[in-house]
mmCIF file of C-alpha atoms in Angstrom:
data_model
loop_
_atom_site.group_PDB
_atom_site.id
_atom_site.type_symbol
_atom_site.label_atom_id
_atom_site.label_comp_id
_atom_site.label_asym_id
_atom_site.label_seq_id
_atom_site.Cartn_x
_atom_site.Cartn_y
_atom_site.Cartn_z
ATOM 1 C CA UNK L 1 0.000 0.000 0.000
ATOM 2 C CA UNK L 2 3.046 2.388 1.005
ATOM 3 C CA UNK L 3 4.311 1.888 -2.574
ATOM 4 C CA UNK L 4 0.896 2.560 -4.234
ATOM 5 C CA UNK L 5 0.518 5.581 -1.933
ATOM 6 C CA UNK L 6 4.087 6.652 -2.918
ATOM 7 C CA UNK L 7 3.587 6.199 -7.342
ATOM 8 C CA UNK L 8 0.233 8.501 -6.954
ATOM 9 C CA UNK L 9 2.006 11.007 -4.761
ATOM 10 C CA UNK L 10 4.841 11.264 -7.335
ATOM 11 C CA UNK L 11 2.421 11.099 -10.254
ATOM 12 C CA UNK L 12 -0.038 13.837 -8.586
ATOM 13 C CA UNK L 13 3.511 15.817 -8.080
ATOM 14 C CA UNK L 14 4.118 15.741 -11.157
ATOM 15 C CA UNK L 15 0.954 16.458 -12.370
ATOM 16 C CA UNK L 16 0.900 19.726 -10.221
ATOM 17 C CA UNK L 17 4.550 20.455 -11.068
ATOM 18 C CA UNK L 18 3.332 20.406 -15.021
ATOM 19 C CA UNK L 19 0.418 22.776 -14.627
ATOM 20 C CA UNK L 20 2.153 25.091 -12.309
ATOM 21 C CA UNK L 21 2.678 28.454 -13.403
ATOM 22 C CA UNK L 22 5.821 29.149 -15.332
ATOM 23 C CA UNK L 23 6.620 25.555 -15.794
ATOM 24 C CA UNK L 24 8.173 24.686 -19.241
ATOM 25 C CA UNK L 25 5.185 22.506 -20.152
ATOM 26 C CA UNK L 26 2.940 25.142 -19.419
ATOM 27 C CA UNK L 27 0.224 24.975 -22.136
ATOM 28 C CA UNK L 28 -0.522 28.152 -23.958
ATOM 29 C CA UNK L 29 -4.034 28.766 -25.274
ATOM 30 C CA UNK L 30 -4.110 28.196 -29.518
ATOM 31 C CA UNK L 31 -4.814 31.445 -30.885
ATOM 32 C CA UNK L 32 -8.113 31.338 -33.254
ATOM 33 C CA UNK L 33 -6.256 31.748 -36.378
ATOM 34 C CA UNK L 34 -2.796 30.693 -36.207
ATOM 35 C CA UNK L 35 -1.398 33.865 -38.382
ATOM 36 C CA UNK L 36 2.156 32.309 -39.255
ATOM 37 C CA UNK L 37 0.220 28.788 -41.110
ATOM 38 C CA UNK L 38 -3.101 30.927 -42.118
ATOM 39 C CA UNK L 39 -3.392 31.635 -45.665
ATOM 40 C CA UNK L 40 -3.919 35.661 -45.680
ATOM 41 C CA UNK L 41 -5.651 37.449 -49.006
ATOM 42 C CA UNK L 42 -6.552 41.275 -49.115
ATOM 43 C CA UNK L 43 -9.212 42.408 -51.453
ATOM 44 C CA UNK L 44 -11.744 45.388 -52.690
ATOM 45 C CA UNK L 45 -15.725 45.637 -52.371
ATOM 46 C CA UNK L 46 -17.661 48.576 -53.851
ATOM 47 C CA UNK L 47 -17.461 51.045 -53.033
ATOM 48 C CA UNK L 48 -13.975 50.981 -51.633
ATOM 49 C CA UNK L 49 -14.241 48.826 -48.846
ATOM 50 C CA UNK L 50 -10.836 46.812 -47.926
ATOM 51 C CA UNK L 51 -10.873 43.184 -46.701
ATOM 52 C CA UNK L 52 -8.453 40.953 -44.979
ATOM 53 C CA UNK L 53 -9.239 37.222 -45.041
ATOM 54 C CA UNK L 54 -7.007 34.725 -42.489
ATOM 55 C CA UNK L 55 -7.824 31.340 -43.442
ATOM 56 C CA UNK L 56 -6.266 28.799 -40.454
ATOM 57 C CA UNK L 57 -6.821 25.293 -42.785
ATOM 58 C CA UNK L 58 -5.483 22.602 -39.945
ATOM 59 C CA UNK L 59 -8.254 24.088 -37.343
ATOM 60 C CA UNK L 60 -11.128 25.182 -39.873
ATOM 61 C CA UNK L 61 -11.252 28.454 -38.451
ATOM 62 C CA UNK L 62 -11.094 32.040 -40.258
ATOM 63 C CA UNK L 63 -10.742 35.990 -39.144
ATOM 64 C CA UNK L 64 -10.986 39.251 -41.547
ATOM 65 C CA UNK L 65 -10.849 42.729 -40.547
ATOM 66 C CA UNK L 66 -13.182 45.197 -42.933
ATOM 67 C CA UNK L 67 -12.174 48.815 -43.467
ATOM 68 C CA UNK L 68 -14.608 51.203 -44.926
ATOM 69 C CA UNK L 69 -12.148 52.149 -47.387
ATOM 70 C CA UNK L 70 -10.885 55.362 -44.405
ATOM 71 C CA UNK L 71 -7.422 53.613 -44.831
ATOM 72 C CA UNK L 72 -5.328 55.542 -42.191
ATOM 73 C CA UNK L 73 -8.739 55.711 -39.852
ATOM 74 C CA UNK L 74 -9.247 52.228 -37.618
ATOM 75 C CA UNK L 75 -11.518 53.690 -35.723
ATOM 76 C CA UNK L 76 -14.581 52.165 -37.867
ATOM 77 C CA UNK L 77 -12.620 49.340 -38.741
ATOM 78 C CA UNK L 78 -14.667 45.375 -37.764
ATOM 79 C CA UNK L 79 -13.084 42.385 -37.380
ATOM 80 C CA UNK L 80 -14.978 39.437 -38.003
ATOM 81 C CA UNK L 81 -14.542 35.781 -36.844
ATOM 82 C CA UNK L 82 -16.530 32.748 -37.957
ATOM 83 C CA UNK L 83 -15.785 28.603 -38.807
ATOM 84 C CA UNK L 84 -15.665 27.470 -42.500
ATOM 85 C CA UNK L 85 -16.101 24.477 -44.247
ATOM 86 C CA UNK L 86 -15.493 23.115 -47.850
ATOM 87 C CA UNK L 87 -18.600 21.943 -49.816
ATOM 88 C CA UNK L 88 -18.979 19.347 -52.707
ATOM 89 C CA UNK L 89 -19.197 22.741 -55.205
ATOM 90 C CA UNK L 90 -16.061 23.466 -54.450
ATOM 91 C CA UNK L 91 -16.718 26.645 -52.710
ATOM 92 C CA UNK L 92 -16.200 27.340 -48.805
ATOM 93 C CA UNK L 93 -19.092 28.194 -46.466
ATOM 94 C CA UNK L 94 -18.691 30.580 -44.020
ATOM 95 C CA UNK L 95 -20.229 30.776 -40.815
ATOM 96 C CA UNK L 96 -19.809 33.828 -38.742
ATOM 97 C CA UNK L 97 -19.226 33.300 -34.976
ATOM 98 C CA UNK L 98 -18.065 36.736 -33.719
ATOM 99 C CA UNK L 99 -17.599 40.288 -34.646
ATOM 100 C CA UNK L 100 -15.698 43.070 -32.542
ATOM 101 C CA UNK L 101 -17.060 45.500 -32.444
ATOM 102 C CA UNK L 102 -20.802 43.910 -32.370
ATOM 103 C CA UNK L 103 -21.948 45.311 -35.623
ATOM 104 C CA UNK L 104 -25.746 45.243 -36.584
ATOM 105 C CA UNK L 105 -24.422 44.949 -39.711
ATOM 106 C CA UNK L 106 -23.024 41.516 -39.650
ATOM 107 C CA UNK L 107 -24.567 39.645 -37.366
ATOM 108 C CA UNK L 108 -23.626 36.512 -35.460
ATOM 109 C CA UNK L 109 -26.948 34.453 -35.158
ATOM 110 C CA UNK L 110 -26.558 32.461 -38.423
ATOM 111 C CA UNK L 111 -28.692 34.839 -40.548
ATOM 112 C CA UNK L 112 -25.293 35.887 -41.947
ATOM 113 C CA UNK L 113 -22.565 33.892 -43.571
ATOM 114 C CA UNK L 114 -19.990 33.512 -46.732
ATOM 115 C CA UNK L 115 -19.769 31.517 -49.776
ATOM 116 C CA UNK L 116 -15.846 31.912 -51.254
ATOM 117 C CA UNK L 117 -14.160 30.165 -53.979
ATOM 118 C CA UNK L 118 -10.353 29.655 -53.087
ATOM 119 C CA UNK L 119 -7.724 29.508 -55.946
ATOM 120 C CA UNK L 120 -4.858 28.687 -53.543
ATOM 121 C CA UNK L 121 -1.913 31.053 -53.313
ATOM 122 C CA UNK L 122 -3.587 33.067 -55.924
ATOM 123 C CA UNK L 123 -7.133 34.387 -55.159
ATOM 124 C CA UNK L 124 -10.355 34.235 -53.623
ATOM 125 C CA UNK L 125 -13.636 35.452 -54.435
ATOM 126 C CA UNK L 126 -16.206 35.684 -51.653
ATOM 127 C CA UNK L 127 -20.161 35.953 -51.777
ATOM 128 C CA UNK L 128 -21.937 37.575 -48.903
ATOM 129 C CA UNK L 129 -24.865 35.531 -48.241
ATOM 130 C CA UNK L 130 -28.315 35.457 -45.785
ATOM 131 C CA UNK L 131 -28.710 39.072 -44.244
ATOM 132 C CA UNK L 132 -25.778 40.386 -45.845
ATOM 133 C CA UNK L 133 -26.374 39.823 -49.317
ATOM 134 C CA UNK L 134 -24.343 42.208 -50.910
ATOM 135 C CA UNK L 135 -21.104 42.888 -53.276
ATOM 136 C CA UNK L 136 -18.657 40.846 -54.810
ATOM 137 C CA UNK L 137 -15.534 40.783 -52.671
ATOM 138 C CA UNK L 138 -12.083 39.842 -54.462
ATOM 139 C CA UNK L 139 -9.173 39.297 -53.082
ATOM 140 C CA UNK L 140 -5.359 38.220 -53.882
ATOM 141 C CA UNK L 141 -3.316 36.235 -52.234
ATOM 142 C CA UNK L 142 -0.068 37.463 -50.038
ATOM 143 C CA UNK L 143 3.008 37.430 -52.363
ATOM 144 C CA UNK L 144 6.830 38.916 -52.498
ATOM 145 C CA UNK L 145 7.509 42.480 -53.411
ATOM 146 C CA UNK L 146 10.006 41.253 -56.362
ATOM 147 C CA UNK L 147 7.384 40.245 -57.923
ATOM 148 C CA UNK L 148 5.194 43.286 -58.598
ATOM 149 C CA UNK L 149 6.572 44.737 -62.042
ATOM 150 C CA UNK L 150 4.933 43.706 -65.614
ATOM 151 C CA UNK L 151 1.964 44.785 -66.995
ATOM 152 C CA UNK L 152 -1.938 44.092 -65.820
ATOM 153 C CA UNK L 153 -4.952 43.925 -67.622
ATOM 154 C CA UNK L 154 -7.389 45.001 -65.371
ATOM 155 C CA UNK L 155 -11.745 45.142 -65.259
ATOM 156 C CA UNK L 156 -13.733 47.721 -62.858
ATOM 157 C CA UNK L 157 -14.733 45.096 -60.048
ATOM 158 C CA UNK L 158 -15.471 47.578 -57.230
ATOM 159 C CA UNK L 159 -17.436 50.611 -58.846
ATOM 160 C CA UNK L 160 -17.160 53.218 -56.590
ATOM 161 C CA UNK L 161 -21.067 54.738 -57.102
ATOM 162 C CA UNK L 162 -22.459 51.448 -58.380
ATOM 163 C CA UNK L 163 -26.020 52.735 -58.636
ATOM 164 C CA UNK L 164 -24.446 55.145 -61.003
ATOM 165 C CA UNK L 165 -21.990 53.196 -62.332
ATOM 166 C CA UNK L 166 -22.135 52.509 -66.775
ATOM 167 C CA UNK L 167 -19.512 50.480 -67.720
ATOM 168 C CA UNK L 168 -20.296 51.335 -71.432
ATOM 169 C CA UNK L 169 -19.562 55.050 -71.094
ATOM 170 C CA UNK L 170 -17.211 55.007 -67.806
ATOM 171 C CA UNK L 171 -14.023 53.543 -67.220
ATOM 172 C CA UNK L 172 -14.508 49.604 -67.157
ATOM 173 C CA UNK L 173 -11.306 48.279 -68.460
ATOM 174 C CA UNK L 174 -7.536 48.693 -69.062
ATOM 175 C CA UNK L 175 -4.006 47.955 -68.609
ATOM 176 C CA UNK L 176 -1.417 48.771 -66.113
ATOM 177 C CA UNK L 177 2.141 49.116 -66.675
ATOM 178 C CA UNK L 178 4.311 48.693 -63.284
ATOM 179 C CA UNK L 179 7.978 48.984 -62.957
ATOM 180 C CA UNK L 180 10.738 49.419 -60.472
ATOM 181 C CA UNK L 181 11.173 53.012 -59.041
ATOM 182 C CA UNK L 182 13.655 53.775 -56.664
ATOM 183 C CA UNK L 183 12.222 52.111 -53.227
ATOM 184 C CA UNK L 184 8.805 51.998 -54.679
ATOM 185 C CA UNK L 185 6.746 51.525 -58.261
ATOM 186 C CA UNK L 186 5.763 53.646 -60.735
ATOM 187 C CA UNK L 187 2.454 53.389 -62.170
ATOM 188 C CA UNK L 188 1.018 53.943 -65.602
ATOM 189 C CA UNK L 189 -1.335 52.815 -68.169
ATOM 190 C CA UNK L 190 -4.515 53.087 -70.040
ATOM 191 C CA UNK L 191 -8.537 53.132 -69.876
ATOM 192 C CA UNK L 192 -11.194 52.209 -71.294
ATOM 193 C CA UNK L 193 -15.222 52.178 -71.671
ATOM 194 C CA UNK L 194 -16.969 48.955 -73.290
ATOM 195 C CA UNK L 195 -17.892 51.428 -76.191
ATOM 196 C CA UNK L 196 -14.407 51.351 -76.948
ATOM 197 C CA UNK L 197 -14.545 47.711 -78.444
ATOM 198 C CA UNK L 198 -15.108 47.313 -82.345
ATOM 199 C CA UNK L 199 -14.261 50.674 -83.009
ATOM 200 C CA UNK L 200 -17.231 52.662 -81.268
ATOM 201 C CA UNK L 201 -17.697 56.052 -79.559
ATOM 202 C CA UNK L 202 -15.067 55.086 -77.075
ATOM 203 C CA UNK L 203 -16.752 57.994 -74.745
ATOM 204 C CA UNK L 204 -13.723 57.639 -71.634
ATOM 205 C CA UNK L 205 -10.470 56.340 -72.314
ATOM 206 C CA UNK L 206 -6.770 57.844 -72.032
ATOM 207 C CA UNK L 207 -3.487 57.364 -70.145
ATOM 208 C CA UNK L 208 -3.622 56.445 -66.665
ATOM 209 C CA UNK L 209 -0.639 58.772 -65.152
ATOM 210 C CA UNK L 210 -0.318 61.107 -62.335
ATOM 211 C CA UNK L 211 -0.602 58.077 -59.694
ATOM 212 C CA UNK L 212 2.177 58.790 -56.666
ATOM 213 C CA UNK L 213 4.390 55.893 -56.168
ATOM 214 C CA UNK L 214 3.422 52.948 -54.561
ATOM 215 C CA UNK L 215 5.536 51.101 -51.235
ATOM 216 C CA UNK L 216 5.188 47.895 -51.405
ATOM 217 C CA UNK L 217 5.389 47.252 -46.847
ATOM 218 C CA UNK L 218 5.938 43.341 -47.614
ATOM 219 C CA UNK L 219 4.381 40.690 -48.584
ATOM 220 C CA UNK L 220 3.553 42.029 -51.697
ATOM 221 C CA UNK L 221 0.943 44.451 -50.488
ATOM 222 C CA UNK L 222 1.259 48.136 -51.598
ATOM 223 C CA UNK L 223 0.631 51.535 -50.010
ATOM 224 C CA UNK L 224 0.128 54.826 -52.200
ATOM 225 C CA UNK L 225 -0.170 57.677 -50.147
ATOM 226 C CA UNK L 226 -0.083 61.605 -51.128
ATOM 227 C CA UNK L 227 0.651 64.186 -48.827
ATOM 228 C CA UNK L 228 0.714 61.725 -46.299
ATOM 229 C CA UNK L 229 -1.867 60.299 -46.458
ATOM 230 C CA UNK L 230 -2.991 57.004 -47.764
ATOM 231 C CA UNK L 231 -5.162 57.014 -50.978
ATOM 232 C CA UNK L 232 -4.910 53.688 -52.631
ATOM 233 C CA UNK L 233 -4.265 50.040 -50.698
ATOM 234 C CA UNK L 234 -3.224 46.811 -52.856
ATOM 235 C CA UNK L 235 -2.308 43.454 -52.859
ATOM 236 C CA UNK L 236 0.194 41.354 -55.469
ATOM 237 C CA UNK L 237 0.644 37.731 -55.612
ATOM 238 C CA UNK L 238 3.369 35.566 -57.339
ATOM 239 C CA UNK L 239 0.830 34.209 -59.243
ATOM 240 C CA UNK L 240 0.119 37.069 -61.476
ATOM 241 C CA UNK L 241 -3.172 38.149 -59.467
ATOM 242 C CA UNK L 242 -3.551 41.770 -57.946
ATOM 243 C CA UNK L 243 -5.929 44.164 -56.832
ATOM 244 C CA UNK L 244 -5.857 47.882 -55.877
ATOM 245 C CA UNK L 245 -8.559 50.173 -54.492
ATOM 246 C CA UNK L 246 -8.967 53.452 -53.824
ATOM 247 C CA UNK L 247 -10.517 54.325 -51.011
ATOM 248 C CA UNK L 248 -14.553 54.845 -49.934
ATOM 249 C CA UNK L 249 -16.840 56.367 -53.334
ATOM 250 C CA UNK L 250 -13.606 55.443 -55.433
ATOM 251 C CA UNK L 251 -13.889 52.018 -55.697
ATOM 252 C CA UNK L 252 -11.189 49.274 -56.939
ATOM 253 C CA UNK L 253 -9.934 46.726 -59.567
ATOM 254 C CA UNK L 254 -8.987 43.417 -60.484
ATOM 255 C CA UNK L 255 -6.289 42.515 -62.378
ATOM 256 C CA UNK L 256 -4.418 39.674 -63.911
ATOM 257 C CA UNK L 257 -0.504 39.539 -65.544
ATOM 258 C CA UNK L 258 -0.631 39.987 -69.219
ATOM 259 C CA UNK L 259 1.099 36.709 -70.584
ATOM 260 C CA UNK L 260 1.575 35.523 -74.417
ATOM 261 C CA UNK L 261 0.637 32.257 -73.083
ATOM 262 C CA UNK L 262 -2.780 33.150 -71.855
ATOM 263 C CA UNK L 263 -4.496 32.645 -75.736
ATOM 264 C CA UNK L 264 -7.702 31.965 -76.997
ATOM 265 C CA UNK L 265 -7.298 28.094 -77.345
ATOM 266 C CA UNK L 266 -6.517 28.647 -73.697
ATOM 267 C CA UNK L 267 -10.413 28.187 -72.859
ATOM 268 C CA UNK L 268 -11.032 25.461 -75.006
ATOM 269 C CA UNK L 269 -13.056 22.439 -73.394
ATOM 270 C CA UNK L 270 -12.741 24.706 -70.046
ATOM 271 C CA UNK L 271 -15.402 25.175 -67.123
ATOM 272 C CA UNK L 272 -15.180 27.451 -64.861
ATOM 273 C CA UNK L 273 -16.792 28.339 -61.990
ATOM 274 C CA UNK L 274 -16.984 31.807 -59.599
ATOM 275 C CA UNK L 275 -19.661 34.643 -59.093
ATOM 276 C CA UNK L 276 -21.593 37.247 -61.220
ATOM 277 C CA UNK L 277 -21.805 40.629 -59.878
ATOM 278 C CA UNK L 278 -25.004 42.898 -60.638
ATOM 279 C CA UNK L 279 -24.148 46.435 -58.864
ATOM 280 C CA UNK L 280 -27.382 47.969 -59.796
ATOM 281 C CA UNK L 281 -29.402 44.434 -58.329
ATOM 282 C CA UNK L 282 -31.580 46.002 -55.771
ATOM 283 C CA UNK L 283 -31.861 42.018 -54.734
ATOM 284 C CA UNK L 284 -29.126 39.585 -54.797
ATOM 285 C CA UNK L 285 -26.250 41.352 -56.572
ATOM 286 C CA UNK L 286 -24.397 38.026 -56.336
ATOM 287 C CA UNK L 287 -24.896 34.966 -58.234
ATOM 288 C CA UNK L 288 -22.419 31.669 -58.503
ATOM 289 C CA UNK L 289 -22.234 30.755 -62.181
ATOM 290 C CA UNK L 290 -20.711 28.257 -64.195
ATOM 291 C CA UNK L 291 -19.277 29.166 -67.687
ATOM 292 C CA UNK L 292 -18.117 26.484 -70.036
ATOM 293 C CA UNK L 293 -16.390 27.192 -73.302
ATOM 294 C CA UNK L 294 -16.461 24.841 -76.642
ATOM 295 C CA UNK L 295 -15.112 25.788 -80.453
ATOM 296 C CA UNK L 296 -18.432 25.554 -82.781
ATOM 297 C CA UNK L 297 -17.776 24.366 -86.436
ATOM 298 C CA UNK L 298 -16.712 27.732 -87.964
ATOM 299 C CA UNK L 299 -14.326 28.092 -85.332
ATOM 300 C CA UNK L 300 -15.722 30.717 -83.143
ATOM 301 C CA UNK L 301 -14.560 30.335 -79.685
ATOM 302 C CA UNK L 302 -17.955 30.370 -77.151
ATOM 303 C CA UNK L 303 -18.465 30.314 -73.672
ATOM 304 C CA UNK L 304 -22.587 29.254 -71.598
ATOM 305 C CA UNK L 305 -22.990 30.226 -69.116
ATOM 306 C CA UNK L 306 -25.691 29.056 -66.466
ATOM 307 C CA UNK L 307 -26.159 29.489 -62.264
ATOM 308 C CA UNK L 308 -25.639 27.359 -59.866
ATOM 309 C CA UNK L 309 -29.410 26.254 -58.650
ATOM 310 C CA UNK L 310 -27.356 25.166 -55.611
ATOM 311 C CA UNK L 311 -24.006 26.510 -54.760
ATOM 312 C CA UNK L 312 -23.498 23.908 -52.286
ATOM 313 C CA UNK L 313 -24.316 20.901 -54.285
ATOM 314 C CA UNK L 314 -23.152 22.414 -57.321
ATOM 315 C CA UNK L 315 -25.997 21.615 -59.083
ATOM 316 C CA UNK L 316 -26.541 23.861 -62.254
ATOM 317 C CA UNK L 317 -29.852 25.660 -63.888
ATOM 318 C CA UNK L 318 -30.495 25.225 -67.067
ATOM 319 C CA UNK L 319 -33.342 27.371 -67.215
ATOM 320 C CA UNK L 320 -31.935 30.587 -67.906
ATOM 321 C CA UNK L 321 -27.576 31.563 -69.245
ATOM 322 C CA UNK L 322 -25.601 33.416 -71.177
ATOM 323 C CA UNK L 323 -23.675 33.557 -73.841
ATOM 324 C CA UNK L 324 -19.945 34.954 -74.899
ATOM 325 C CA UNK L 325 -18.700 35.351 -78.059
ATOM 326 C CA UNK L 326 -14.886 35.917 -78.308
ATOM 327 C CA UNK L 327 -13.302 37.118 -80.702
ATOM 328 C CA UNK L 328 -9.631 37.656 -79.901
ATOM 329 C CA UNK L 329 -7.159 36.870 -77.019
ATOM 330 C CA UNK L 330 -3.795 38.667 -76.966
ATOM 331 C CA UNK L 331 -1.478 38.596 -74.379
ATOM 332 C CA UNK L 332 -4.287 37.785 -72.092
ATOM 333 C CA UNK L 333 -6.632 40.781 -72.978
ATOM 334 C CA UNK L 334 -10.249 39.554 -73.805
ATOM 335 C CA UNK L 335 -12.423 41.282 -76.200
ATOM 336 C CA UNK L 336 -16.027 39.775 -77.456
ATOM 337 C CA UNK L 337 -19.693 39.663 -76.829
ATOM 338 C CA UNK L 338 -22.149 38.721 -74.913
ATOM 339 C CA UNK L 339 -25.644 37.650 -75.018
ATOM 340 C CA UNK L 340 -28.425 37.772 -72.078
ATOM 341 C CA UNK L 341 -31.355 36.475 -73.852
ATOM 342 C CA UNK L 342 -32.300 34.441 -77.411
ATOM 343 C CA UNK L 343 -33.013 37.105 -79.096
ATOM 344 C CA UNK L 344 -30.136 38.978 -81.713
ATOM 345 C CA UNK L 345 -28.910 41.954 -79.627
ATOM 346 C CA UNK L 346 -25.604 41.657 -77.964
ATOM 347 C CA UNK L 347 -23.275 43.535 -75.344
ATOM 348 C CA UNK L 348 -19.643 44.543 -75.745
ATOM 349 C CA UNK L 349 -17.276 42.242 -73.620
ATOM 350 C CA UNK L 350 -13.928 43.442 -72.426
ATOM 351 C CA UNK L 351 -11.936 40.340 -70.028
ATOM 352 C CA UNK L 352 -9.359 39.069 -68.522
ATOM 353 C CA UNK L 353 -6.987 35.575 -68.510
ATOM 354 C CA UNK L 354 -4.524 34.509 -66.683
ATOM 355 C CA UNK L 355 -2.831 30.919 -67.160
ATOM 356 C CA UNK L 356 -0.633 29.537 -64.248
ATOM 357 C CA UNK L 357 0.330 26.449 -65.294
ATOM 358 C CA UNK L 358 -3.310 24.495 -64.630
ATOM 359 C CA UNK L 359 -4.937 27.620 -62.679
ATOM 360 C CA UNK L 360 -6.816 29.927 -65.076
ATOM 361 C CA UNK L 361 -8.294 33.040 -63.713
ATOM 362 C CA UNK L 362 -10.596 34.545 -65.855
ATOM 363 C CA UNK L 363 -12.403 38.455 -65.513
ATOM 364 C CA UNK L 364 -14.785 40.198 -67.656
ATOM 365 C CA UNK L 365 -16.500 43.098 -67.885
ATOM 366 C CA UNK L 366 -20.054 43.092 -69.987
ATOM 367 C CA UNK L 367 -23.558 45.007 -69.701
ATOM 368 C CA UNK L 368 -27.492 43.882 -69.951
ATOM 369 C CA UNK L 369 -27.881 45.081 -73.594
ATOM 370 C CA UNK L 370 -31.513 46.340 -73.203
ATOM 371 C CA UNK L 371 -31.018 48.132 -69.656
ATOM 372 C CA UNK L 372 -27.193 49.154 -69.775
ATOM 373 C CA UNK L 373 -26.750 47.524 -66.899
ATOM 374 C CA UNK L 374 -23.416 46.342 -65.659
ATOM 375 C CA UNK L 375 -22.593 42.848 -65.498
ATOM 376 C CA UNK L 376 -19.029 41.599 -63.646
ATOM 377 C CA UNK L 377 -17.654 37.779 -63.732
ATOM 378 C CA UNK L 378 -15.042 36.779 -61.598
ATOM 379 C CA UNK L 379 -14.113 33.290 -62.603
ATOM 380 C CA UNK L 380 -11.569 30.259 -61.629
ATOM 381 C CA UNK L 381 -10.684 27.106 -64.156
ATOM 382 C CA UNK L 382 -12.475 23.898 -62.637
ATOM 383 C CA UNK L 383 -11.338 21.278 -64.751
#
């Protein structure tokens, strides 16, 4: 008995000696999101807001912070926490658990919650869903600051007045020339309205110049600031993918490296998948979509598109699509059509493509053709 006595003394010693405080296996408490494994993106919502998106994989668990697009003001600044999950679609569901501040307008009683398609060290676009139905969010993927320079073809994703927003006679697409400057980057390039395509009015277009230089603070992200103060916020990736926005009522873009390899037999026999944005919805401006691209016999390259009846199943409608039409690819710039309906009349279509090995990105910028209304895709290769 003396012996048994003695092994649960020593063991209970031991015990106390482990969970005492300051002992060397003293067990510290896991942080939500473990920030040094988490995947991290940044990204731009109309009109101007700034996201961060943590995504801790081995635990399942996720935080983002959301500026109002005040940049150098944290004071309004909400930090959201929530659980995710990955569904048979593809796509990740969200659930919110926690916000700090409590905000009214995200709530944490499961009226609220994500849908985001990941395209791993390169992007991630994210659905608001339930009580926040809302805009598009798209975001890039941390990178290196080395890798910044080269040229972008960019779309309008953010529109900073979206109710007044026309991509046909306002900026909606463009390029965007980077290169080394000192410290920083230099920025300049050119824009252009849909009417621009086949020769038309081409109402707003010119050089893009006048833009301070950027800082790039690490991990790829960039800082412009004038006077001081910070006026633009962006986000590179290795992978070719960045974005940049420009504060609240100035909205941002999306943009993809300009590549000779991204070509127009690059979408043959390709599906992908991602979200249509609306701006001027007063409903769901959202929808998950499915595009799929075949060559018909006189060679045309052509894209259908349908929605996903449900995102989480990935089951597809068949009911109602659209169609695109394109009609050249050159170093990754899109141009085409696009049709809403069966009937003849058809949109202009300005895009996007990026090729990374087997990840394909693909943007595009279009317009209802009877109500002028804009009409966003944000899409990632499936197959």
């Amino acid at each position: 008995m003396k012996n048994s006595h003695l092994i649960v003394s020593m063991f209970t010693g031991l015990l106390l000696a482990a969970c005492s405080p300051g002992s060397e296996n003293e067990m510290q408490p896991k942080p939500f999101v473990n920030l040094d494994k988490a995947d991290v993106y940044k990204g731009t919502q109309s009109p101007g807001d700034v996201w961060t998106w943590a995504l801790d994989k081995e635990q399942g668990h996720m935080t983002a912070t959301w500026d109002y697009g005040t940049f150098d003001d944290m004071s309004d600044d909400i930090t959201v926490q929530g659980t995710f999950e990955t569904l048979p679609s593809g796509f990740l569901k969200v659930k919110i658990t926690k916000t700090e501040p409590v905000s009214q307008e995200i709530p944490t009683d499961g009226t609220a919650w994500f849908y985001a398609l990941e395209i791993p060290d390169m992007a991630m676009i994210v659905k608001p869903e339930g009580s926040i139905k809302g805009d598009v969010i798209a975001l890039v993927a941390q990178g290196e600051c080395a890798s910044i320079p080269g040229t972008y073809n960019y779309i309008i994703s953010a529109p900073g007045d979206r109710s007044e927003y026309n991509p046909v006679t306002s900026e909606a697409f463009g390029y965007l020339e980077i290169s080394n400057s000192g410290a920083g980057f230099s920025l300049a390039g050119y824009k252009f309205s849909l009417d621009c395509i086949n020769g038309g009015n081409c109402t707003s277009t010119g050089p893009i110049n006048g833009i301070p230089t950027a800082k790039c603070v690490g991990g790829g992200e960039v800082v412009i600031s004038n006077e001081g103060n910070t006026v633009a916020e962006g986000q590179f990736t290795n992978g070719g993918v960045m974005m940049m926005d420009f504060g609240y009522g100035n909205g941002g873009v999306f943009a993809l490296k300009a590549s000779a390899s991204a070509t127009k037999a690059s979408l043959l026999n390709n599906t992908y998948a991602g979200v249509a944005y609306m701006p001027k919805n007063n409903n769901d401006r959202t929808v998950p979509v499915q595009l799929s691209f075949f060559e018909n016999d006189l060679g045309n390259m052509i894209g259908t598109g349908y929605p996903f009846s449900d995102i989480e199943k990935a089951i597809v409608s068949n009911d109602e699509g659209a169609i695109v039409l394109v009609d050249d690819v050159i170093n990754g710039r899109v141009l085409g059509s696009m049709n809403f309906d069966e009937f003849g009349d058809v949109s202009h279509m300005a895009a996007a493509l990026l090729v990374n090995g087997n990840k394909q990105i693909l943007i595009l910028s279009s317009y209802d053709e009877k109500s002028f209304a804009p009409f966003i895709l944000i899409l990632a290769k499936q197959n």
